Amino acid sequence: MLILTADQVRQVLDGAEQQVVEAVSRAYRLHAAGRTVLPHSLFLRFPGRARDRIIALPAYLGDAGGPGAREPVAGVKWISSFPGNLDAGLERASAAILLNSMRTGHPEVLLEGSVISARRTAASAALAAATLAPRQPQTGVTLIGCGVINFEVLAFLRALLPELAEVTLFDLDPARARAFAERCADRLPGLKTATAERIGDALAAHPLVSLATTASTPHLDPSPCPPGTLLLHLSLRDLTPETILSSVNIVDDADHVCRESTSLHLAEERAGHRDFIADSIGALLTGGRCERDPEALTVFSPFGLGVLDLAVADLVRHRARERGLGTDVPDFLAPGAR
């Protein structure tokens, strides 16, 4: 068993945005081609604690065949979300990822998963922004929710959108927005950063918006958004069913995203169908770059497929072994299993 800590995962992934995006793009395309197995995520919830949950995401990622194909990989991510941690100075999310041998089924690699989870989420958001590109260069972005996910989104957007020069921030906690702006100045020099006191002002600032909140019910009025805005709806529960039904909707997987009281699930219950979903990101990537509607609101709602975690975890595994990182535990399994 190879064990990789959060610091070791960061060592491997820091500066590797392009490689992470490539891994995520490959996973989306394999999923669109039917070369994955992706059971529904299992949500573990607790009595009287509506905001807390732990989710299991099992998955199998196949290969594309042909020269340079990677070995198939199977595994599971076990990720918790306890928003109350923020008040105690702790991270909201924590996770572990386990990869299994496709020859024996034995567990082979245990990785700290929150870093991988955040960066695969950010990579999918940036990939959608680059794929659903407007006619004009994207020079600014609004971030609603100033936490770990949106900071990673910003880093990946800068890697994929070289013209990006401005960011507008909004958070219900102004202190978090100010701290986020300070981190931007330290880690992302040259980026013009502004904070908005009202969410409507933030939405009006740029036609590219990333939503990464802890909302459990719809709360957002997107009417201040400029025409042609792309909403990266990462937290999945910010938008009303009416907004979803009147928008151009791109998802990662309709069966996965239309459940667990997401905004799209509520829209499906309201409409009685899923015809409001225009396409999947995997299909768009297979077909190439797609220019978004210059007048309509486009919403990208990724459920967060377990195959993305596997793709990035497999990348980390190989890069870590090349660098001699991690702790090998040769006697992890029972003697008869080795």
PDB file of C-alpha atoms in Angstrom, residues 82-296:
ATOM      1  CA  PHE A  82     -19.228  19.716   7.548  1.00  0.00           C
ATOM      2  CA  PRO A  83     -19.787  23.472   6.943  1.00  0.00           C
ATOM      3  CA  GLY A  84     -19.685  24.180  10.688  1.00  0.00           C
ATOM      4  CA  ASN A  85     -15.965  23.413  10.606  1.00  0.00           C
ATOM      5  CA  LEU A  86     -15.388  26.873   9.142  1.00  0.00           C
ATOM      6  CA  ASP A  87     -16.477  28.524  12.396  1.00  0.00           C
ATOM      7  CA  ALA A  88     -13.883  26.432  14.233  1.00  0.00           C
ATOM      8  CA  GLY A  89     -11.085  27.380  11.828  1.00  0.00           C
ATOM      9  CA  LEU A  90     -11.137  23.962  10.129  1.00  0.00           C
ATOM     10  CA  GLU A  91     -11.583  23.013   6.488  1.00  0.00           C
ATOM     11  CA  ARG A  92     -15.184  22.310   5.482  1.00  0.00           C
ATOM     12  CA  ALA A  93     -14.293  19.197   3.472  1.00  0.00           C
ATOM     13  CA  SER A  94     -11.997  16.244   4.133  1.00  0.00           C
ATOM     14  CA  ALA A  95     -11.527  13.172   1.997  1.00  0.00           C
ATOM     15  CA  ALA A  96      -9.637   9.975   1.308  1.00  0.00           C
ATOM     16  CA  ILE A  97      -9.297   8.166  -2.023  1.00  0.00           C
ATOM     17  CA  LEU A  98      -8.544   4.460  -2.328  1.00  0.00           C
ATOM     18  CA  LEU A  99      -7.312   2.928  -5.603  1.00  0.00           C
ATOM     19  CA  ASN A 100      -7.584  -0.819  -6.229  1.00  0.00           C
ATOM     20  CA  SER A 101      -5.607  -3.159  -8.443  1.00  0.00           C
ATOM     21  CA  MET A 102      -7.549  -4.154 -11.547  1.00  0.00           C
ATOM     22  CA  ARG A 103      -5.626  -7.461 -11.549  1.00  0.00           C
ATOM     23  CA  THR A 104      -6.329  -8.647  -7.982  1.00  0.00           C
ATOM     24  CA  GLY A 105      -8.827  -6.135  -6.591  1.00  0.00           C
ATOM     25  CA  HIS A 106      -6.440  -5.429  -3.716  1.00  0.00           C
ATOM     26  CA  PRO A 107      -6.233  -1.845  -2.409  1.00  0.00           C
ATOM     27  CA  GLU A 108      -2.963  -0.342  -3.658  1.00  0.00           C
ATOM     28  CA  VAL A 109      -2.909   3.401  -2.961  1.00  0.00           C
ATOM     29  CA  LEU A 110      -4.450   5.558  -0.232  1.00  0.00           C
ATOM     30  CA  LEU A 111      -4.372   9.292  -0.954  1.00  0.00           C
ATOM     31  CA  GLU A 112      -5.535  12.327   0.980  1.00  0.00           C
ATOM     32  CA  GLY A 113      -8.447  13.342  -1.189  1.00  0.00           C
ATOM     33  CA  SER A 114      -9.529  16.900  -0.411  1.00  0.00           C
ATOM     34  CA  VAL A 115      -6.736  18.438  -2.503  1.00  0.00           C
ATOM     35  CA  ILE A 116      -7.552  16.151  -5.430  1.00  0.00           C
ATOM     36  CA  SER A 117     -11.278  16.802  -5.027  1.00  0.00           C
ATOM     37  CA  ALA A 118     -10.845  20.581  -5.018  1.00  0.00           C
ATOM     38  CA  ARG A 119      -8.546  20.599  -8.028  1.00  0.00           C
ATOM     39  CA  ARG A 120     -10.581  18.226 -10.153  1.00  0.00           C
ATOM     40  CA  THR A 121     -13.630  20.395  -9.413  1.00  0.00           C
ATOM     41  CA  ALA A 122     -11.709  23.518 -10.387  1.00  0.00           C
ATOM     42  CA  ALA A 123     -10.320  21.861 -13.501  1.00  0.00           C
ATOM     43  CA  SER A 124     -13.813  20.845 -14.642  1.00  0.00           C
ATOM     44  CA  ALA A 125     -15.059  24.419 -14.098  1.00  0.00           C
ATOM     45  CA  ALA A 126     -12.171  25.954 -16.034  1.00  0.00           C
ATOM     46  CA  LEU A 127     -12.550  23.348 -18.774  1.00  0.00           C
ATOM     47  CA  ALA A 128     -16.224  24.270 -19.132  1.00  0.00           C
ATOM     48  CA  ALA A 129     -15.367  27.980 -19.273  1.00  0.00           C
ATOM     49  CA  ALA A 130     -12.800  27.346 -22.006  1.00  0.00           C
ATOM     50  CA  THR A 131     -15.070  24.981 -23.946  1.00  0.00           C
ATOM     51  CA  LEU A 132     -18.191  27.157 -23.706  1.00  0.00           C
ATOM     52  CA  ALA A 133     -16.292  30.222 -24.815  1.00  0.00           C
ATOM     53  CA  PRO A 134     -17.877  33.541 -25.821  1.00  0.00           C
ATOM     54  CA  ARG A 135     -16.941  35.445 -28.955  1.00  0.00           C
ATOM     55  CA  GLN A 136     -14.878  37.950 -26.972  1.00  0.00           C
ATOM     56  CA  PRO A 137     -11.925  37.050 -24.705  1.00  0.00           C
ATOM     57  CA  GLN A 138     -12.905  36.358 -21.106  1.00  0.00           C
ATOM     58  CA  THR A 139     -11.084  39.005 -19.086  1.00  0.00           C
ATOM     59  CA  GLY A 140     -12.917  38.808 -15.743  1.00  0.00           C
ATOM     60  CA  VAL A 141     -14.706  36.426 -13.397  1.00  0.00           C
ATOM     61  CA  THR A 142     -16.991  36.773 -10.382  1.00  0.00           C
ATOM     62  CA  LEU A 143     -16.577  34.334  -7.511  1.00  0.00           C
ATOM     63  CA  ILE A 144     -19.556  33.801  -5.209  1.00  0.00           C
ATOM     64  CA  GLY A 145     -18.244  32.055  -2.103  1.00  0.00           C
ATOM     65  CA  CYS A 146     -14.676  32.753  -0.999  1.00  0.00           C
ATOM     66  CA  GLY A 147     -13.472  29.333   0.059  1.00  0.00           C
ATOM     67  CA  VAL A 148     -11.031  26.654  -1.055  1.00  0.00           C
ATOM     68  CA  ILE A 149     -12.950  25.599  -4.159  1.00  0.00           C
ATOM     69  CA  ASN A 150     -13.216  29.048  -5.711  1.00  0.00           C
ATOM     70  CA  PHE A 151      -9.556  29.805  -5.058  1.00  0.00           C
ATOM     71  CA  GLU A 152      -8.649  26.666  -7.011  1.00  0.00           C
ATOM     72  CA  VAL A 153     -11.173  27.641  -9.699  1.00  0.00           C
ATOM     73  CA  LEU A 154      -9.438  30.987 -10.057  1.00  0.00           C
ATOM     74  CA  ALA A 155      -6.021  29.358 -10.379  1.00  0.00           C
ATOM     75  CA  PHE A 156      -7.263  26.960 -13.071  1.00  0.00           C
ATOM     76  CA  LEU A 157      -9.123  29.702 -14.935  1.00  0.00           C
ATOM     77  CA  ARG A 158      -5.899  31.718 -15.109  1.00  0.00           C
ATOM     78  CA  ALA A 159      -4.104  28.676 -16.507  1.00  0.00           C
ATOM     79  CA  LEU A 160      -6.702  28.143 -19.257  1.00  0.00           C
ATOM     80  CA  LEU A 161      -7.821  31.729 -19.941  1.00  0.00           C
ATOM     81  CA  PRO A 162      -4.665  33.818 -20.415  1.00  0.00           C
ATOM     82  CA  GLU A 163      -6.666  37.045 -20.887  1.00  0.00           C
ATOM     83  CA  LEU A 164      -8.212  36.785 -17.406  1.00  0.00           C
ATOM     84  CA  ALA A 165      -7.129  39.913 -15.524  1.00  0.00           C
ATOM     85  CA  GLU A 166      -9.928  40.798 -13.064  1.00  0.00           C
ATOM     86  CA  VAL A 167     -11.852  39.047 -10.305  1.00  0.00           C
ATOM     87  CA  THR A 168     -14.808  40.294  -8.277  1.00  0.00           C
ATOM     88  CA  LEU A 169     -15.497  38.595  -4.950  1.00  0.00           C
ATOM     89  CA  PHE A 170     -18.606  38.157  -2.840  1.00  0.00           C
ATOM     90  CA  ASP A 171     -19.105  36.216   0.368  1.00  0.00           C
ATOM     91  CA  LEU A 172     -21.759  36.471   3.068  1.00  0.00           C
ATOM     92  CA  ASP A 173     -18.832  36.909   5.471  1.00  0.00           C
ATOM     93  CA  PRO A 174     -16.999  40.100   4.371  1.00  0.00           C
ATOM     94  CA  ALA A 175     -13.927  39.057   6.372  1.00  0.00           C
ATOM     95  CA  ARG A 176     -13.617  35.896   4.266  1.00  0.00           C
ATOM     96  CA  ALA A 177     -13.823  37.965   1.083  1.00  0.00           C
ATOM     97  CA  ARG A 178     -11.087  40.301   2.342  1.00  0.00           C
ATOM     98  CA  ALA A 179      -8.869  37.370   3.323  1.00  0.00           C
ATOM     99  CA  PHE A 180      -9.465  35.818  -0.097  1.00  0.00           C
ATOM    100  CA  ALA A 181      -8.448  39.084  -1.795  1.00  0.00           C
ATOM    101  CA  GLU A 182      -5.251  39.187   0.263  1.00  0.00           C
ATOM    102  CA  ARG A 183      -4.452  35.624  -0.752  1.00  0.00           C
ATOM    103  CA  CYS A 184      -5.023  36.538  -4.400  1.00  0.00           C
ATOM    104  CA  ALA A 185      -2.566  39.431  -4.097  1.00  0.00           C
ATOM    105  CA  ASP A 186       0.009  37.086  -2.549  1.00  0.00           C
ATOM    106  CA  ARG A 187      -0.450  34.016  -4.761  1.00  0.00           C
ATOM    107  CA  LEU A 188      -1.783  35.462  -8.036  1.00  0.00           C
ATOM    108  CA  PRO A 189       0.144  38.692  -8.664  1.00  0.00           C
ATOM    109  CA  GLY A 190      -1.044  40.970 -11.440  1.00  0.00           C
ATOM    110  CA  LEU A 191      -4.698  40.059 -10.961  1.00  0.00           C
ATOM    111  CA  LYS A 192      -6.980  43.034 -10.303  1.00  0.00           C
ATOM    112  CA  THR A 193      -9.197  42.101  -7.353  1.00  0.00           C
ATOM    113  CA  ALA A 194     -12.367  43.815  -6.099  1.00  0.00           C
ATOM    114  CA  THR A 195     -14.896  42.859  -3.421  1.00  0.00           C
ATOM    115  CA  ALA A 196     -18.610  43.578  -3.769  1.00  0.00           C
ATOM    116  CA  GLU A 197     -20.844  44.448  -0.824  1.00  0.00           C
ATOM    117  CA  ARG A 198     -23.980  43.188  -2.584  1.00  0.00           C
ATOM    118  CA  ILE A 199     -24.366  39.952  -4.492  1.00  0.00           C
ATOM    119  CA  GLY A 200     -26.225  41.706  -7.323  1.00  0.00           C
ATOM    120  CA  ASP A 201     -23.235  43.982  -7.940  1.00  0.00           C
ATOM    121  CA  ALA A 202     -20.946  40.951  -8.049  1.00  0.00           C
ATOM    122  CA  LEU A 203     -23.175  39.132 -10.548  1.00  0.00           C
ATOM    123  CA  ALA A 204     -23.301  42.207 -12.788  1.00  0.00           C
ATOM    124  CA  ALA A 205     -19.524  42.628 -12.887  1.00  0.00           C
ATOM    125  CA  HIS A 206     -18.550  39.870 -15.360  1.00  0.00           C
ATOM    126  CA  PRO A 207     -20.259  37.419 -17.744  1.00  0.00           C
ATOM    127  CA  LEU A 208     -18.405  34.523 -16.094  1.00  0.00           C
ATOM    128  CA  VAL A 209     -19.487  33.537 -12.566  1.00  0.00           C
ATOM    129  CA  SER A 210     -18.397  30.663 -10.328  1.00  0.00           C
ATOM    130  CA  LEU A 211     -20.801  29.610  -7.565  1.00  0.00           C
ATOM    131  CA  ALA A 212     -19.142  27.634  -4.767  1.00  0.00           C
ATOM    132  CA  THR A 213     -21.299  28.078  -1.679  1.00  0.00           C
ATOM    133  CA  THR A 214     -22.640  25.843   1.079  1.00  0.00           C
ATOM    134  CA  ALA A 215     -26.263  26.605   0.147  1.00  0.00           C
ATOM    135  CA  SER A 216     -28.688  23.734   0.678  1.00  0.00           C
ATOM    136  CA  THR A 217     -31.702  25.469  -0.913  1.00  0.00           C
ATOM    137  CA  PRO A 218     -32.050  27.872  -3.886  1.00  0.00           C
ATOM    138  CA  HIS A 219     -31.341  31.504  -2.991  1.00  0.00           C
ATOM    139  CA  LEU A 220     -29.884  33.284  -6.007  1.00  0.00           C
ATOM    140  CA  ASP A 221     -31.550  35.767  -8.358  1.00  0.00           C
ATOM    141  CA  PRO A 222     -29.367  35.819 -11.495  1.00  0.00           C
ATOM    142  CA  SER A 223     -31.206  38.735 -13.144  1.00  0.00           C
ATOM    143  CA  PRO A 224     -28.241  41.158 -12.653  1.00  0.00           C
ATOM    144  CA  CYS A 225     -26.029  38.900 -14.829  1.00  0.00           C
ATOM    145  CA  PRO A 226     -25.031  40.378 -18.203  1.00  0.00           C
ATOM    146  CA  PRO A 227     -26.452  38.728 -21.333  1.00  0.00           C
ATOM    147  CA  GLY A 228     -24.515  35.619 -22.318  1.00  0.00           C
ATOM    148  CA  THR A 229     -23.270  34.912 -18.790  1.00  0.00           C
ATOM    149  CA  LEU A 230     -21.903  31.459 -17.986  1.00  0.00           C
ATOM    150  CA  LEU A 231     -22.680  30.333 -14.439  1.00  0.00           C
ATOM    151  CA  LEU A 232     -20.344  27.628 -13.161  1.00  0.00           C
ATOM    152  CA  HIS A 233     -22.892  26.133 -10.767  1.00  0.00           C
ATOM    153  CA  LEU A 234     -20.484  24.053  -8.686  1.00  0.00           C
ATOM    154  CA  SER A 235     -22.496  23.997  -5.466  1.00  0.00           C
ATOM    155  CA  LEU A 236     -25.572  22.771  -7.373  1.00  0.00           C
ATOM    156  CA  ARG A 237     -28.269  24.197  -5.085  1.00  0.00           C
ATOM    157  CA  ASP A 238     -28.026  27.974  -5.580  1.00  0.00           C
ATOM    158  CA  LEU A 239     -30.467  28.403  -8.484  1.00  0.00           C
ATOM    159  CA  THR A 240     -34.255  28.185  -8.475  1.00  0.00           C
ATOM    160  CA  PRO A 241     -36.050  25.673 -10.712  1.00  0.00           C
ATOM    161  CA  GLU A 242     -37.389  28.642 -12.719  1.00  0.00           C
ATOM    162  CA  THR A 243     -33.828  29.798 -13.441  1.00  0.00           C
ATOM    163  CA  ILE A 244     -32.774  26.315 -14.516  1.00  0.00           C
ATOM    164  CA  LEU A 245     -35.802  25.885 -16.759  1.00  0.00           C
ATOM    165  CA  SER A 246     -35.142  29.190 -18.534  1.00  0.00           C
ATOM    166  CA  SER A 247     -31.395  28.624 -19.068  1.00  0.00           C
ATOM    167  CA  VAL A 248     -29.156  26.640 -21.395  1.00  0.00           C
ATOM    168  CA  ASN A 249     -28.032  23.774 -19.154  1.00  0.00           C
ATOM    169  CA  ILE A 250     -24.834  21.771 -19.542  1.00  0.00           C
ATOM    170  CA  VAL A 251     -24.171  18.904 -17.103  1.00  0.00           C
ATOM    171  CA  ASP A 252     -21.579  16.194 -16.568  1.00  0.00           C
ATOM    172  CA  ASP A 253     -24.179  13.405 -16.248  1.00  0.00           C
ATOM    173  CA  ALA A 254     -27.945  13.939 -16.181  1.00  0.00           C
ATOM    174  CA  ASP A 255     -28.685  10.829 -14.124  1.00  0.00           C
ATOM    175  CA  HIS A 256     -26.245  11.885 -11.410  1.00  0.00           C
ATOM    176  CA  VAL A 257     -27.027  15.588 -11.255  1.00  0.00           C
ATOM    177  CA  CYS A 258     -30.826  15.195 -11.163  1.00  0.00           C
ATOM    178  CA  ARG A 259     -30.953  13.821  -7.623  1.00  0.00           C
ATOM    179  CA  GLU A 260     -30.342  14.749  -3.976  1.00  0.00           C
ATOM    180  CA  SER A 261     -32.423  17.950  -4.255  1.00  0.00           C
ATOM    181  CA  THR A 262     -30.040  19.753  -6.576  1.00  0.00           C
ATOM    182  CA  SER A 263     -31.464  22.693  -8.490  1.00  0.00           C
ATOM    183  CA  LEU A 264     -31.741  20.457 -11.568  1.00  0.00           C
ATOM    184  CA  HIS A 265     -33.505  17.777  -9.545  1.00  0.00           C
ATOM    185  CA  LEU A 266     -36.040  20.364  -8.371  1.00  0.00           C
ATOM    186  CA  ALA A 267     -36.444  21.578 -11.958  1.00  0.00           C
ATOM    187  CA  GLU A 268     -37.067  18.027 -13.157  1.00  0.00           C
ATOM    188  CA  GLU A 269     -39.717  17.555 -10.473  1.00  0.00           C
ATOM    189  CA  ARG A 270     -41.337  20.834 -11.502  1.00  0.00           C
ATOM    190  CA  ALA A 271     -41.283  20.128 -15.257  1.00  0.00           C
ATOM    191  CA  GLY A 272     -41.764  16.359 -15.231  1.00  0.00           C
ATOM    192  CA  HIS A 273     -38.910  15.870 -17.718  1.00  0.00           C
ATOM    193  CA  ARG A 274     -35.237  16.649 -18.405  1.00  0.00           C
ATOM    194  CA  ASP A 275     -35.638  18.369 -21.750  1.00  0.00           C
ATOM    195  CA  PHE A 276     -34.161  21.532 -20.228  1.00  0.00           C
ATOM    196  CA  ILE A 277     -30.705  19.856 -20.282  1.00  0.00           C
ATOM    197  CA  ALA A 278     -29.058  20.849 -23.546  1.00  0.00           C
ATOM    198  CA  ASP A 279     -25.912  18.701 -23.500  1.00  0.00           C
ATOM    199  CA  SER A 280     -23.128  17.103 -21.471  1.00  0.00           C
ATOM    200  CA  ILE A 281     -19.603  18.442 -21.121  1.00  0.00           C
ATOM    201  CA  GLY A 282     -18.223  15.102 -22.340  1.00  0.00           C
ATOM    202  CA  ALA A 283     -20.194  15.347 -25.582  1.00  0.00           C
ATOM    203  CA  LEU A 284     -19.060  18.942 -26.077  1.00  0.00           C
ATOM    204  CA  LEU A 285     -15.424  17.995 -25.508  1.00  0.00           C
ATOM    205  CA  THR A 286     -15.739  15.159 -27.983  1.00  0.00           C
ATOM    206  CA  GLY A 287     -17.162  17.599 -30.524  1.00  0.00           C
ATOM    207  CA  GLY A 288     -14.732  20.430 -29.743  1.00  0.00           C
ATOM    208  CA  ARG A 289     -15.095  24.006 -28.510  1.00  0.00           C
ATOM    209  CA  CYS A 290     -18.687  25.304 -28.426  1.00  0.00           C
ATOM    210  CA  GLU A 291     -19.527  29.014 -28.531  1.00  0.00           C
ATOM    211  CA  ARG A 292     -22.178  29.876 -25.968  1.00  0.00           C
ATOM    212  CA  ASP A 293     -25.377  31.775 -26.627  1.00  0.00           C
ATOM    213  CA  PRO A 294     -24.561  35.517 -26.459  1.00  0.00           C
ATOM    214  CA  GLU A 295     -28.010  36.364 -25.061  1.00  0.00           C
ATOM    215  CA  ALA A 296     -29.027  33.436 -22.863  1.00  0.00           C
TER     216      ALA A 296
END
